[in-house]
PDB file of C-alpha atoms in Angstrom:
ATOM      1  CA  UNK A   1      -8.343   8.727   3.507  1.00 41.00           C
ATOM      2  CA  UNK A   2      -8.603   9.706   0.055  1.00 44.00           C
ATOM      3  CA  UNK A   3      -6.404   7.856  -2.170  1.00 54.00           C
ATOM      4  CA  UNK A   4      -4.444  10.279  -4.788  1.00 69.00           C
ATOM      5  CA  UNK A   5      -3.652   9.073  -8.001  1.00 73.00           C
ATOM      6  CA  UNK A   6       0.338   9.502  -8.727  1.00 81.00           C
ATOM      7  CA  UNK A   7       1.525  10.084 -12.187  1.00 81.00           C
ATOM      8  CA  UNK A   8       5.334   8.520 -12.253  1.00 88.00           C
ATOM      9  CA  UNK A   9       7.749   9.959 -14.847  1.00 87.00           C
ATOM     10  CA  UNK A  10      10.437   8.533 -16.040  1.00 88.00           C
ATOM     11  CA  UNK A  11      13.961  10.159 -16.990  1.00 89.00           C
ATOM     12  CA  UNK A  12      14.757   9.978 -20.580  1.00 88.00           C
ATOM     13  CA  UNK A  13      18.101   7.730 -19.923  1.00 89.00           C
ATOM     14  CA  UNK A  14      16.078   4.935 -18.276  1.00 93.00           C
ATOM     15  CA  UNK A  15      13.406   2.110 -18.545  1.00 94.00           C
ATOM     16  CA  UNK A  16      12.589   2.588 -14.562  1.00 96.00           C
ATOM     17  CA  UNK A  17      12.824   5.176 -12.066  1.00 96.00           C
ATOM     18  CA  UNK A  18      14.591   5.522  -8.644  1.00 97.00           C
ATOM     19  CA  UNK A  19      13.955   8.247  -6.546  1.00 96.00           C
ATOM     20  CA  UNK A  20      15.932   9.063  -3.133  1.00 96.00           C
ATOM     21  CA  UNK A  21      13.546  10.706  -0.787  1.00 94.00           C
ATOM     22  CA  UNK A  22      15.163  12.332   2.247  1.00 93.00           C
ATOM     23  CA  UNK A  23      12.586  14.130   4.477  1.00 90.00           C
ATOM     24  CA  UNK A  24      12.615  15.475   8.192  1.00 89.00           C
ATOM     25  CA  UNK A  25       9.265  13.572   8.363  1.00 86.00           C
ATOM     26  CA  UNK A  26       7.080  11.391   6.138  1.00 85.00           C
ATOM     27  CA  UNK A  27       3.884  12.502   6.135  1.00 79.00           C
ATOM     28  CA  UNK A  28       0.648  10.890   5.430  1.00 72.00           C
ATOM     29  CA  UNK A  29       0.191  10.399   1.614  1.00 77.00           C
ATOM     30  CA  UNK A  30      -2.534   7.610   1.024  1.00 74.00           C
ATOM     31  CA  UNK A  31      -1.980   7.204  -2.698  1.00 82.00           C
ATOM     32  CA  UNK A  32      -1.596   4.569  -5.901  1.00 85.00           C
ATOM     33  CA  UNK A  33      -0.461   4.177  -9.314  1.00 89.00           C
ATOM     34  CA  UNK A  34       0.348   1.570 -11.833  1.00 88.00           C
ATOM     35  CA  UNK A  35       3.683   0.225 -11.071  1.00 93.00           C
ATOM     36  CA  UNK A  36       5.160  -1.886  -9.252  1.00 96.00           C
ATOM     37  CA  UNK A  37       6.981   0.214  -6.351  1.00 97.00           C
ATOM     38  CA  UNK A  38      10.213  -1.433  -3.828  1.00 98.00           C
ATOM     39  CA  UNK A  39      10.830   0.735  -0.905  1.00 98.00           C
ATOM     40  CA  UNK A  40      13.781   0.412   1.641  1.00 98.00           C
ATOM     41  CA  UNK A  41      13.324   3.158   4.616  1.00 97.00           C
ATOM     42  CA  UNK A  42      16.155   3.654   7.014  1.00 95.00           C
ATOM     43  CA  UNK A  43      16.929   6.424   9.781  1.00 93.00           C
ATOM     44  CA  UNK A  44      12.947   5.774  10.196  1.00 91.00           C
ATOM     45  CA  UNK A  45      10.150   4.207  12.579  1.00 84.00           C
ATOM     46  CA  UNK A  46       6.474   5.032  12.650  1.00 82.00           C
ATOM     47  CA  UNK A  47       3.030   2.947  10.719  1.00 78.00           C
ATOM     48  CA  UNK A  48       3.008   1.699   7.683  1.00 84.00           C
ATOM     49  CA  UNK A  49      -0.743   1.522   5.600  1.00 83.00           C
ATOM     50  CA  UNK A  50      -0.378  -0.963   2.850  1.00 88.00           C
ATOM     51  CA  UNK A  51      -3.792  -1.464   1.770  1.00 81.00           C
ATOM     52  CA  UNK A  52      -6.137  -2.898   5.047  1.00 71.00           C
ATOM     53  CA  UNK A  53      -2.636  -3.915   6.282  1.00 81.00           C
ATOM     54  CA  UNK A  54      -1.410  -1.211   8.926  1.00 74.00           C
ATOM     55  CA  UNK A  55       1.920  -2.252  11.087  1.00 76.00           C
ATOM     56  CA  UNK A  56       4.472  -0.829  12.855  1.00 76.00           C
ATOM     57  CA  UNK A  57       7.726  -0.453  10.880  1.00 86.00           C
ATOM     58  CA  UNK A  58      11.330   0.478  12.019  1.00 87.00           C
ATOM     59  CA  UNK A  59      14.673   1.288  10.267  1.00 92.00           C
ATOM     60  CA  UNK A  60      15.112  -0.938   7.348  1.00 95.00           C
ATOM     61  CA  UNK A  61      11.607  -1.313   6.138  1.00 96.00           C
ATOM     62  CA  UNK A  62      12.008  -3.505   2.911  1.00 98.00           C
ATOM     63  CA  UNK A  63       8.511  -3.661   1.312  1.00 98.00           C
ATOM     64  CA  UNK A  64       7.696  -4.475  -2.516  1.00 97.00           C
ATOM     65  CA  UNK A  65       4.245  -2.933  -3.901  1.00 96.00           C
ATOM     66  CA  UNK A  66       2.105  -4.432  -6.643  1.00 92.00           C
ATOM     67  CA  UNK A  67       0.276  -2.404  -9.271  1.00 90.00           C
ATOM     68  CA  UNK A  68      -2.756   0.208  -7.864  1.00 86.00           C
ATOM     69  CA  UNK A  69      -1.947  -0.988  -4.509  1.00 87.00           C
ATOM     70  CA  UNK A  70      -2.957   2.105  -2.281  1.00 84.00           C
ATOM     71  CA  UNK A  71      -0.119   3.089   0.425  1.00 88.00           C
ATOM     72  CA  UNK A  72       1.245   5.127   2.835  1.00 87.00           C
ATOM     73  CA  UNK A  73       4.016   5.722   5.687  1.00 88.00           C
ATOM     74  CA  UNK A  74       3.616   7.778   8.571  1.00 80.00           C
ATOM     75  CA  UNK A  75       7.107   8.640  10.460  1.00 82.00           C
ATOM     76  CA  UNK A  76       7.258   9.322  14.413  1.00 74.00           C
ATOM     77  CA  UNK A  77      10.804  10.761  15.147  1.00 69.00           C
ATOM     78  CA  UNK A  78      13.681   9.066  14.302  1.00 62.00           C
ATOM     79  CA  UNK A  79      15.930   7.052  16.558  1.00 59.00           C
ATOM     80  CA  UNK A  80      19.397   8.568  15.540  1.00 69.00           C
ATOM     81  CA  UNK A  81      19.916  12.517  13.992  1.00 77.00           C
ATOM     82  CA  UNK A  82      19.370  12.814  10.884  1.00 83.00           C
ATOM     83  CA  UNK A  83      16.472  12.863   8.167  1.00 91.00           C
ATOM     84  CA  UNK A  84      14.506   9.988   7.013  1.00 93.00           C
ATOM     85  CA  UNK A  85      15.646   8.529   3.932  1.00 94.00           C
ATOM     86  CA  UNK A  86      14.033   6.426   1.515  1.00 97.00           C
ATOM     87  CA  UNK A  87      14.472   4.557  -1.318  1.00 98.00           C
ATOM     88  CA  UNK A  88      12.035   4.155  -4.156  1.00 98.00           C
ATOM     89  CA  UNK A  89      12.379   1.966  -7.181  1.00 98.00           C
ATOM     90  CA  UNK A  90       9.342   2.325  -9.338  1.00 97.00           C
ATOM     91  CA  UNK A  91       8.975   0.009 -12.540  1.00 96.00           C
ATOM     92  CA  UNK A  92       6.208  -1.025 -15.327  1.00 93.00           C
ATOM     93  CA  UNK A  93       4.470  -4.578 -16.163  1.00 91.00           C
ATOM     94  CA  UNK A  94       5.142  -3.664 -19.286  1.00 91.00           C
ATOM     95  CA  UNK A  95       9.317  -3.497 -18.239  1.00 94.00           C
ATOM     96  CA  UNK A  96       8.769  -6.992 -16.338  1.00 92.00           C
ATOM     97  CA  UNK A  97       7.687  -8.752 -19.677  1.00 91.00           C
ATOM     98  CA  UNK A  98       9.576  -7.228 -21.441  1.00 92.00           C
ATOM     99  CA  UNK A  99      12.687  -8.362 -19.557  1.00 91.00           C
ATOM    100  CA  UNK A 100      11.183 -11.802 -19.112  1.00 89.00           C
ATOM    101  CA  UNK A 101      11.056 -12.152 -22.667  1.00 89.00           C
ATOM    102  CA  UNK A 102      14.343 -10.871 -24.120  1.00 91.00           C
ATOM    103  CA  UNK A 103      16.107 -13.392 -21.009  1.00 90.00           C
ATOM    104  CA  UNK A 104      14.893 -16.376 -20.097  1.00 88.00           C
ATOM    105  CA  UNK A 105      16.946 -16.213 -17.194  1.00 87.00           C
ATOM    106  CA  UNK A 106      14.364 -13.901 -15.616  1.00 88.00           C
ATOM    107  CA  UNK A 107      11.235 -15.845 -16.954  1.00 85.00           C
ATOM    108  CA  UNK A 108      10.372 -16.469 -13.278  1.00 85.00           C
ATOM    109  CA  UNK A 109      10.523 -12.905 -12.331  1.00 85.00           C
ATOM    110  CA  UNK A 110       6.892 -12.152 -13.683  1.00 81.00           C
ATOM    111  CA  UNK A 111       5.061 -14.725 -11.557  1.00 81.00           C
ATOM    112  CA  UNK A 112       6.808 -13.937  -8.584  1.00 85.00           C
ATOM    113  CA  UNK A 113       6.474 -10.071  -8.764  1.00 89.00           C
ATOM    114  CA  UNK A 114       2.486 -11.724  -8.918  1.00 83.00           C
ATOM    115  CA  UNK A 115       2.746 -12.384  -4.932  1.00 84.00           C
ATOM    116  CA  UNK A 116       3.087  -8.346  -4.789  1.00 90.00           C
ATOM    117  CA  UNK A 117      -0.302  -6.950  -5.516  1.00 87.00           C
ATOM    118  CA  UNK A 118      -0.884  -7.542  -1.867  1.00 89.00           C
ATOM    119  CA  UNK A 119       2.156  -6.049  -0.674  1.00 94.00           C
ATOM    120  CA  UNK A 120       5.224  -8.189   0.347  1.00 95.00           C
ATOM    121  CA  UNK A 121       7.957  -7.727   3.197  1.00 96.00           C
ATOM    122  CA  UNK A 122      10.883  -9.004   3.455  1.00 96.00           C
ATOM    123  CA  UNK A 123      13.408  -9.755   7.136  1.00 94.00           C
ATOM    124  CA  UNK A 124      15.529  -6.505   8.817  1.00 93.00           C
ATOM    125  CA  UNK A 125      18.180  -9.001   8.290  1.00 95.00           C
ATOM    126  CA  UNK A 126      18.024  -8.662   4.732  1.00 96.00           C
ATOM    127  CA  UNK A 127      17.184  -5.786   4.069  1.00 97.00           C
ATOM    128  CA  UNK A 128      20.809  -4.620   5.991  1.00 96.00           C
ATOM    129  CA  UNK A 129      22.535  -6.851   3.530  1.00 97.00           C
ATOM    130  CA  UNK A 130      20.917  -5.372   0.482  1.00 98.00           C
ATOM    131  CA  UNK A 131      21.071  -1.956   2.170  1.00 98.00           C
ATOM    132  CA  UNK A 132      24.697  -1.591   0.419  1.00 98.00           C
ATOM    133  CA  UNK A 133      22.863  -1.795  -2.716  1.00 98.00           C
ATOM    134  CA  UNK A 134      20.807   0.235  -2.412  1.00 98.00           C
ATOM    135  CA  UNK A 135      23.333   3.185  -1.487  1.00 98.00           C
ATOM    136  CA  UNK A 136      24.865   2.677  -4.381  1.00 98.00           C
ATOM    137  CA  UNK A 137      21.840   4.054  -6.598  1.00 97.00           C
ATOM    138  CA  UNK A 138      22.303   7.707  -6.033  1.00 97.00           C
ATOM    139  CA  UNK A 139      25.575   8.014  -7.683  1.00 96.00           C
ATOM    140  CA  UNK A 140      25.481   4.870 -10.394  1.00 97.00           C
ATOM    141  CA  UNK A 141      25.015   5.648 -14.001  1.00 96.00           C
ATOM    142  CA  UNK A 142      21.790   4.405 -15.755  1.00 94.00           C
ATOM    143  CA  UNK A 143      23.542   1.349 -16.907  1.00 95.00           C
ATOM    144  CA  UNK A 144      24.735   0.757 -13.627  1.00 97.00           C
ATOM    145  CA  UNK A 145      21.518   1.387 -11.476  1.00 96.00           C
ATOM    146  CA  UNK A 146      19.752  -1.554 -14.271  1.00 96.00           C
ATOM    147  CA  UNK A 147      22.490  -4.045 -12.795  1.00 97.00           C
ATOM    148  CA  UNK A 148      21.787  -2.826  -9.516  1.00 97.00           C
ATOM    149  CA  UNK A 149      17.935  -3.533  -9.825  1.00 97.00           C
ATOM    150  CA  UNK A 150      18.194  -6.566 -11.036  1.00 96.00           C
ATOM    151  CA  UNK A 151      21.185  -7.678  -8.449  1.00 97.00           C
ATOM    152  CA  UNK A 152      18.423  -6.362  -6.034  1.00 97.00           C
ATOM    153  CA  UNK A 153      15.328  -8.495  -7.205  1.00 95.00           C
ATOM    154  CA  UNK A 154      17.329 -11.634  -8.072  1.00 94.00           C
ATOM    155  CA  UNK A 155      18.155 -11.684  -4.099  1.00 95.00           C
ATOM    156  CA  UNK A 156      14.466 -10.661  -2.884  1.00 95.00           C
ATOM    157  CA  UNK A 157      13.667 -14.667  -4.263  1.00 92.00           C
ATOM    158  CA  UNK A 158      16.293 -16.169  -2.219  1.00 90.00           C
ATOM    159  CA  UNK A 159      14.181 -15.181   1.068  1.00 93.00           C
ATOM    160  CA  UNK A 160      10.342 -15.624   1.534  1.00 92.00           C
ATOM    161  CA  UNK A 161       8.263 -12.413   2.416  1.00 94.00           C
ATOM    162  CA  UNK A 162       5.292 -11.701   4.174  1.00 93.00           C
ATOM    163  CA  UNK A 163       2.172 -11.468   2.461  1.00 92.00           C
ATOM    164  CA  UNK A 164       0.661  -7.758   3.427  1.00 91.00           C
ATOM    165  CA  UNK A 165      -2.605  -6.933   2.674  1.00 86.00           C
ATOM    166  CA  UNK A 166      -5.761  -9.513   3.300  1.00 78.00           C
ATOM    167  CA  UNK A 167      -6.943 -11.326   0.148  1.00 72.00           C
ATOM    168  CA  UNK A 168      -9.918  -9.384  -0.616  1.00 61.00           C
ATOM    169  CA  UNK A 169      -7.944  -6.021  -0.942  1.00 63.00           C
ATOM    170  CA  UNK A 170      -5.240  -6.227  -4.224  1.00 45.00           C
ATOM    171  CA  UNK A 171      -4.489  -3.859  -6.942  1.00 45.00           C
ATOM    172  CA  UNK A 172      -5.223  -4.762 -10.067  1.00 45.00           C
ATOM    173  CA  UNK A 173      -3.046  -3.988 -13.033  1.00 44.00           C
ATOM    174  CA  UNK A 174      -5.568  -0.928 -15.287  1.00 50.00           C
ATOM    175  CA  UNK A 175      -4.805   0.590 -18.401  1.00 52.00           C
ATOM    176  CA  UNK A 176      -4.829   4.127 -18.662  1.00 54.00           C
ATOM    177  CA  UNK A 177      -8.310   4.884 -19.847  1.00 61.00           C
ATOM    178  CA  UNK A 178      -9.647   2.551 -17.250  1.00 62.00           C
ATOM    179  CA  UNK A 179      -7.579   4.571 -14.510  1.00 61.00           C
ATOM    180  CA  UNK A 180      -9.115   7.509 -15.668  1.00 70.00           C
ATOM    181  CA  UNK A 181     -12.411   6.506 -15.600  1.00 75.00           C
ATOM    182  CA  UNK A 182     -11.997   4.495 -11.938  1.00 77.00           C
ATOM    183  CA  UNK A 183     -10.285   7.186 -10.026  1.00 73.00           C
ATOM    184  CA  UNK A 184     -12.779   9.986  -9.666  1.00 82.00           C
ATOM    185  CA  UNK A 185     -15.085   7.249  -8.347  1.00 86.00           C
ATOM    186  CA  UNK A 186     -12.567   6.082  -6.128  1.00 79.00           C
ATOM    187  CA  UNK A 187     -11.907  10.140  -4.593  1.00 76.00           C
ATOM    188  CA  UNK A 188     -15.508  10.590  -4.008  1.00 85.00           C
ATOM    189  CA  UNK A 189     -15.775   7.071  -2.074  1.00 85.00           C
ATOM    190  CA  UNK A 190     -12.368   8.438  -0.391  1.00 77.00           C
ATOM    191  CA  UNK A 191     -13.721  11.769   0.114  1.00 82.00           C
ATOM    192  CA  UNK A 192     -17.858  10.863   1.257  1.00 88.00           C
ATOM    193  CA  UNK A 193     -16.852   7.695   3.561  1.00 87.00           C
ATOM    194  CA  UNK A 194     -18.492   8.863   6.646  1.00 91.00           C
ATOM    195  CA  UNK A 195     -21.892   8.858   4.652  1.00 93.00           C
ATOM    196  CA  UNK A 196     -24.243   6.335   3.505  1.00 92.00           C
ATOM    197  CA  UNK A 197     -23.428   4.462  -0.065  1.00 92.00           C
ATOM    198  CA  UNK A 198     -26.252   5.467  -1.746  1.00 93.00           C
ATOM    199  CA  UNK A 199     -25.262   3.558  -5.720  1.00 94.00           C
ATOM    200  CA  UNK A 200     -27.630   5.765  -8.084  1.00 94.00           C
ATOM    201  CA  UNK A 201     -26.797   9.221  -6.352  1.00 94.00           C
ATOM    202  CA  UNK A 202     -22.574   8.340  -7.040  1.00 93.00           C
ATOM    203  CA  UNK A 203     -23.520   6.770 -10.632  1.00 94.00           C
ATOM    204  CA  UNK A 204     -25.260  10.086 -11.507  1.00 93.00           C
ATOM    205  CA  UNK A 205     -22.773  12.008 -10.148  1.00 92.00           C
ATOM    206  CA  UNK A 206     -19.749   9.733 -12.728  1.00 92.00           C
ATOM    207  CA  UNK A 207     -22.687   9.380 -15.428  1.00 92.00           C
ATOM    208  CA  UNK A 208     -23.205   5.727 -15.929  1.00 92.00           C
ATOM    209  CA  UNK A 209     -25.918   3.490 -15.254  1.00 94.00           C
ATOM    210  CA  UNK A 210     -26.111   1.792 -11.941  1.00 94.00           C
ATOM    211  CA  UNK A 211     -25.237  -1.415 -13.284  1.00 94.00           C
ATOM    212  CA  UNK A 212     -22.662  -0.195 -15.453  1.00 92.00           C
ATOM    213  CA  UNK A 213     -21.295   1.239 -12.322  1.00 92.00           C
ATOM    214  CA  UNK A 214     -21.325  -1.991 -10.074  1.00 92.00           C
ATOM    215  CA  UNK A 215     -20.167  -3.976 -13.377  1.00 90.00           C
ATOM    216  CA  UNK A 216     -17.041  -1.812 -13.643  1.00 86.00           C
ATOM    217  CA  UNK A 217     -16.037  -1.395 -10.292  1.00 87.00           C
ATOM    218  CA  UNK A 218     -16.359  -5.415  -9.607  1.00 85.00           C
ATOM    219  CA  UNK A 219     -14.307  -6.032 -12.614  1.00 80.00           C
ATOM    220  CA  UNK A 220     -11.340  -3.759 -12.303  1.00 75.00           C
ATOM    221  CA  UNK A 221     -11.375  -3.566  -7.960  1.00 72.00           C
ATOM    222  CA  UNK A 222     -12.471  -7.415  -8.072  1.00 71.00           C
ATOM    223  CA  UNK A 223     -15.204  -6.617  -5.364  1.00 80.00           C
ATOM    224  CA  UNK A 224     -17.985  -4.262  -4.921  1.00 89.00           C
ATOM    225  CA  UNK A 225     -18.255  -0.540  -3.619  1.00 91.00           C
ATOM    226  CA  UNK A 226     -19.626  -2.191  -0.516  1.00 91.00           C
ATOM    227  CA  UNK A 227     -16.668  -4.309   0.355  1.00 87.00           C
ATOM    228  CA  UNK A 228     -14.712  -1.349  -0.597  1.00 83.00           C
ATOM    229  CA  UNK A 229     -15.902   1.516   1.282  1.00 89.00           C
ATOM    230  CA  UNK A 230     -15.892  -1.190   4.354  1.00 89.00           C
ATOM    231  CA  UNK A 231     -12.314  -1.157   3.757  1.00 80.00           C
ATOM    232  CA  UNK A 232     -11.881   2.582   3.752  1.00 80.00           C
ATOM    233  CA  UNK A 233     -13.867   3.082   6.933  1.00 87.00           C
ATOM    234  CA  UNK A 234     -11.921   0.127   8.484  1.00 85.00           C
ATOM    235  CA  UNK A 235      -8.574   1.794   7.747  1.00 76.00           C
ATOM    236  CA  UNK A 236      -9.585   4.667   8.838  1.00 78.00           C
ATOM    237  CA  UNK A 237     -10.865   3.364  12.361  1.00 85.00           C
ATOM    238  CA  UNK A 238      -7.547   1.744  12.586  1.00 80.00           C
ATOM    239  CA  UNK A 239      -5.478   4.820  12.281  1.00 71.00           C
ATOM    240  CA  UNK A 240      -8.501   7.009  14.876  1.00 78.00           C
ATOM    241  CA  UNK A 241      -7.324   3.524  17.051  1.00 82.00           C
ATOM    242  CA  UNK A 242      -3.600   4.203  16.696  1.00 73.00           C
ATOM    243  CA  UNK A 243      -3.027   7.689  16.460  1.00 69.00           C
ATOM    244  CA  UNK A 244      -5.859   9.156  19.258  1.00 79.00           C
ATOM    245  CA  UNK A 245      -7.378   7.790  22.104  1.00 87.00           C
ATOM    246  CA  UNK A 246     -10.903   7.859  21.351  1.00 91.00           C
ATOM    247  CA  UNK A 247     -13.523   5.611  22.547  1.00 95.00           C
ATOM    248  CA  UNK A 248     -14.149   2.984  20.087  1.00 95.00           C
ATOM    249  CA  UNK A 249     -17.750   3.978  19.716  1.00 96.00           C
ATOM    250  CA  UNK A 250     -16.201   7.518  18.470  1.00 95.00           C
ATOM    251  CA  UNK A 251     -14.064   6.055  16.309  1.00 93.00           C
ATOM    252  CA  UNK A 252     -16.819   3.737  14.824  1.00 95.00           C
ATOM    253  CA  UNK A 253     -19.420   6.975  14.301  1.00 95.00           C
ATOM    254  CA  UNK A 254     -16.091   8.944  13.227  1.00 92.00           C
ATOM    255  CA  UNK A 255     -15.375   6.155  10.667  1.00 91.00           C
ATOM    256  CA  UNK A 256     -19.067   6.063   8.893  1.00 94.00           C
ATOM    257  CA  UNK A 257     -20.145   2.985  10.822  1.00 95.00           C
ATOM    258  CA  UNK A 258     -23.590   3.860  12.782  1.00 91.00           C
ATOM    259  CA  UNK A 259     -24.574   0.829  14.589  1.00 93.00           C
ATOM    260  CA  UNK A 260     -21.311  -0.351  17.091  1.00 96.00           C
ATOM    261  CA  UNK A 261     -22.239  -3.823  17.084  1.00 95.00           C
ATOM    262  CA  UNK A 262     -21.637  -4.029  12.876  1.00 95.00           C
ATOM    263  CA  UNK A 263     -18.575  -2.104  13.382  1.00 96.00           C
ATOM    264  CA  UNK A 264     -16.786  -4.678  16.011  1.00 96.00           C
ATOM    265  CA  UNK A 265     -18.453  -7.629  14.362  1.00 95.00           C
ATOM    266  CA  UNK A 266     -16.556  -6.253  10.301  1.00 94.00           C
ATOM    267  CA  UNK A 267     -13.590  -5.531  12.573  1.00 93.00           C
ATOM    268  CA  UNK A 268     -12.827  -8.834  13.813  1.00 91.00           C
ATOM    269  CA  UNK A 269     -13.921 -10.481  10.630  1.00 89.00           C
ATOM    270  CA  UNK A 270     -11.362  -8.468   8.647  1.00 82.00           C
ATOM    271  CA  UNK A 271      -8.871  -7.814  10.936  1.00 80.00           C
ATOM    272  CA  UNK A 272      -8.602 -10.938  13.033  1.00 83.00           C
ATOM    273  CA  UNK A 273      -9.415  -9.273  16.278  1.00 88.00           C
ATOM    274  CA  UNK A 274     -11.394  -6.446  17.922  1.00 93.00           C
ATOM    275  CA  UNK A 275     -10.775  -2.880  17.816  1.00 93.00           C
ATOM    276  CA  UNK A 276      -9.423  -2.380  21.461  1.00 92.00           C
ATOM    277  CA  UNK A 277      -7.198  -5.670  20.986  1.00 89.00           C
ATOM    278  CA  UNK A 278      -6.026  -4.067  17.728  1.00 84.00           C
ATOM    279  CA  UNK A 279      -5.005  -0.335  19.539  1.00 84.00           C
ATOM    280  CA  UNK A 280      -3.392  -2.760  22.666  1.00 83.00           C
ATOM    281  CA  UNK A 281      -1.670  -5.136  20.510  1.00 75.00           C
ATOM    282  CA  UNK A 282      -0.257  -1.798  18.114  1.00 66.00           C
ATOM    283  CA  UNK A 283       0.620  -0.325  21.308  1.00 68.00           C
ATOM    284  CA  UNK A 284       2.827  -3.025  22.656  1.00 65.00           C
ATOM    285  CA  UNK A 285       4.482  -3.069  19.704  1.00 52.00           C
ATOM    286  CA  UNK A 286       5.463   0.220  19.669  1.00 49.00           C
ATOM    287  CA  UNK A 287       7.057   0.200  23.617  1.00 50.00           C
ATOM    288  CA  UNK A 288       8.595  -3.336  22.195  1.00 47.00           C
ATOM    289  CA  UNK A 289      10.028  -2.018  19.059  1.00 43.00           C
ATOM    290  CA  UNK A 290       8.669  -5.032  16.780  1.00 44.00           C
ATOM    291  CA  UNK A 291       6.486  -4.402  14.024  1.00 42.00           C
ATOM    292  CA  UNK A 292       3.466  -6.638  14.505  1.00 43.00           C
ATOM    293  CA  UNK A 293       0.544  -8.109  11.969  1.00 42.00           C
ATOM    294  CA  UNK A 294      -2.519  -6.379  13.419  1.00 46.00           C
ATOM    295  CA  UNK A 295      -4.451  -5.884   9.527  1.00 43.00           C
ATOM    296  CA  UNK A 296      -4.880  -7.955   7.009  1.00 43.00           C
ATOM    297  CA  UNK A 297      -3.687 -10.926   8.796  1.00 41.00           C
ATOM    298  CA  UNK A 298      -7.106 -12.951   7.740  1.00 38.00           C
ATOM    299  CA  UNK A 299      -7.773 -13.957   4.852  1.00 37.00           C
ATOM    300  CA  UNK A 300     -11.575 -13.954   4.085  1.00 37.00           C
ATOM    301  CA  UNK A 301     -11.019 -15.147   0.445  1.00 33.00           C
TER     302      UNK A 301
END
C-alpha cells in the first residue's frame, strides 16, 4: 500500500486537465497529488479506496477528490462488453481562487470544494444526468471543455454528497517543497508497514531530528505517524478482508498488527464495526449490487 506521488501536467491550451482513461481493467494504483481530482467511471464495478474509506462502486461512480487525498479503484469485470472508461478532471487551488476572484458568481465554489479533502460522492441518479456532459469532453475545444467544467461543478451543489473518508484521514493542501520533503517519508511508512514504528531509526534514515520529524508530519498530515501507519495497516487489512479469505488473525499479523485483540479493538473504533462484519457486510453488497459505507463511516474527530 504504498502511496505514489503523481506529477499532473497540464496541456499548454488549458488552465486544467481532463484525461479519458479507457482500460480493459483498472488496476490497483494507491496514489496522491495536489489537486483537486472529479472522476465519473462507467462500463465499471469493483472497490473503491478513498483514503480509510473502501466501498463497493458500480457504473456511474461520481466521486470528487480533495488535495493529497490518497486513492485508488480496483475493477472486477464489467457488466456489459466493452472497456472501462473513466473520466478525470484534475484542477489547482490555485485555479479555484483564481476563478473565485475574477467572478463573484463562483465565490462559493472555494468553500464548497472544502467538503472534498475527505472525498465526496454524489447519487447514480446524477451522475446519469451529468453523464452527457461529461461525453462531451473528448471532442470539445479548450474553450469549450472550461464551460463544460464549470456547467459540471455548478450542478454538483444542487445535490448533497456523501462525505468519504473518516475525519481523522484528509489531505492537506502542500506546497511543492513541502511535498518533496513529506513523500519519501510517506513511501517508507508505505513500504515498512508490517514492522514496528521505530521514530529515530525513520528520522535518521530522512535526516531530521526526531522532533523535527513528529513536528512536520503533525503539521502538514494533521496527525502523527502513529495514527497514520494505523491507517495504512487498517486499509490494508480491509482489502486482505475483501479480496482473500484469510482468517482475520492472518490478516491482522499480515497487516503489521501483532496482538489480535488491538487489531479488532482499532478496527471497530475506526471503522464502525469488526473485521468479519466488515468482509460480511462488503460481501452482501457485492451479491446485492449496492455500494455500501463499510470505512470511514465514524468519525473519531
Amino acid at each position: 500500500m504504498k502511496a505514489q506521488f503523481e506529477r499532473i501536467h497540464y496541456p499548454d491550451d488549458a488552465s486544467w486537465r481532463f484525461f479519458l482513461r479507457e482500460l480493459d481493467i483498472l488496476p490497483f494504483e494507491w496514489h496522491y497529488h495536489p489537486e483537486y481530482e472529479l472522476t465519473l467511471t462507467v462500463n465499471s464495478q469493483g472497490e473503491r479506496y478513498i483514503g480509510d474509506h473502501i466501498e463497493a462502486y458500480q457504473s456511474g461512480d461520481l466521486v470528487l477528490l480533495g488535495p493529497n487525498l490518497p486513492h485508488s479503484w480496483a475493477s472486477q469485470t464489467p457488466e456489459q462488453a466493452g472497456p472501462h472508461r473513466v473520466y478525470v478532471l484534475w484542477f489547482r487551488q490555485a485555479w479555484v481562487d483564481g476563478l473565485a476572484r475574477q467572478f463573484p458568481e463562483f465565490a462559493s465554489l472555494a468553500t464548497w470544494l472544502d467538503r472534498s479533502r475527505r472525498g465526496l460522492a454524489w447519487s447514480y441518479e446524477l451522475a446519469a444526468e451529468l453523464e452527457p456532459l461529461f461525453e462531451q469532453l473528448p471532442g470539445a475545444s479548450a474553450a469549450r471543455r472550461l464551460t463544460l467544467l464549470l456547467d459540471i461543478l455548478t450542478a454538483l451543489q444542487e445535490e448533497a454528497p456523501r462525505t468519504l473518508a473518516s475525519a481523522r484521514f484528509h489531505g492537506e493542501t502542500l506546497a511543492e517543497p513541502a511535498q518533496r520533503e513529506l513523500s519519501p517519508i510517506l513511501d517508507s511508512l508505505h513500504r515498512d508497514f508490517r514492522e514496528p514504528l521505530r521514530v529515530p531509526a525513520l528520522a535518521r534514515e530522512h535526516h531530521m531530528s526526531v522532533s523535527t520529524l513528529n513536528r512536520m508530519f503533525r503539521r502538514q498530515m494533521n496527525q502523527s505517524l502513529h495514527q497514520y501507519l494505523t491507517h495504512i495497516r487498517l486499509g490494508h487489512a480491509c482489502a486482505d478482508l475483501i479480496r482473500t479469505e484469510r482468517p482475520v488473525s492472518l490478516v491482522a499479523e499480515q497487516s503489521g498488527f501483532a496482538n489480535l485483540s488491538n487489531f479488532n479493538r482499532l478496527f471497530k473504533q475506526y471503522k464502525g464495526v469488526t473485521p468479519r462484519q466488515f468482509r460480511r457486510k462488503f460481501q452482501q453488497a457485492v451479491v446485492h449490487g449496492r455500494p455500501s459505507m463499510l470505512a470511514g463511516s465514524v468519525d473519531n474527530s
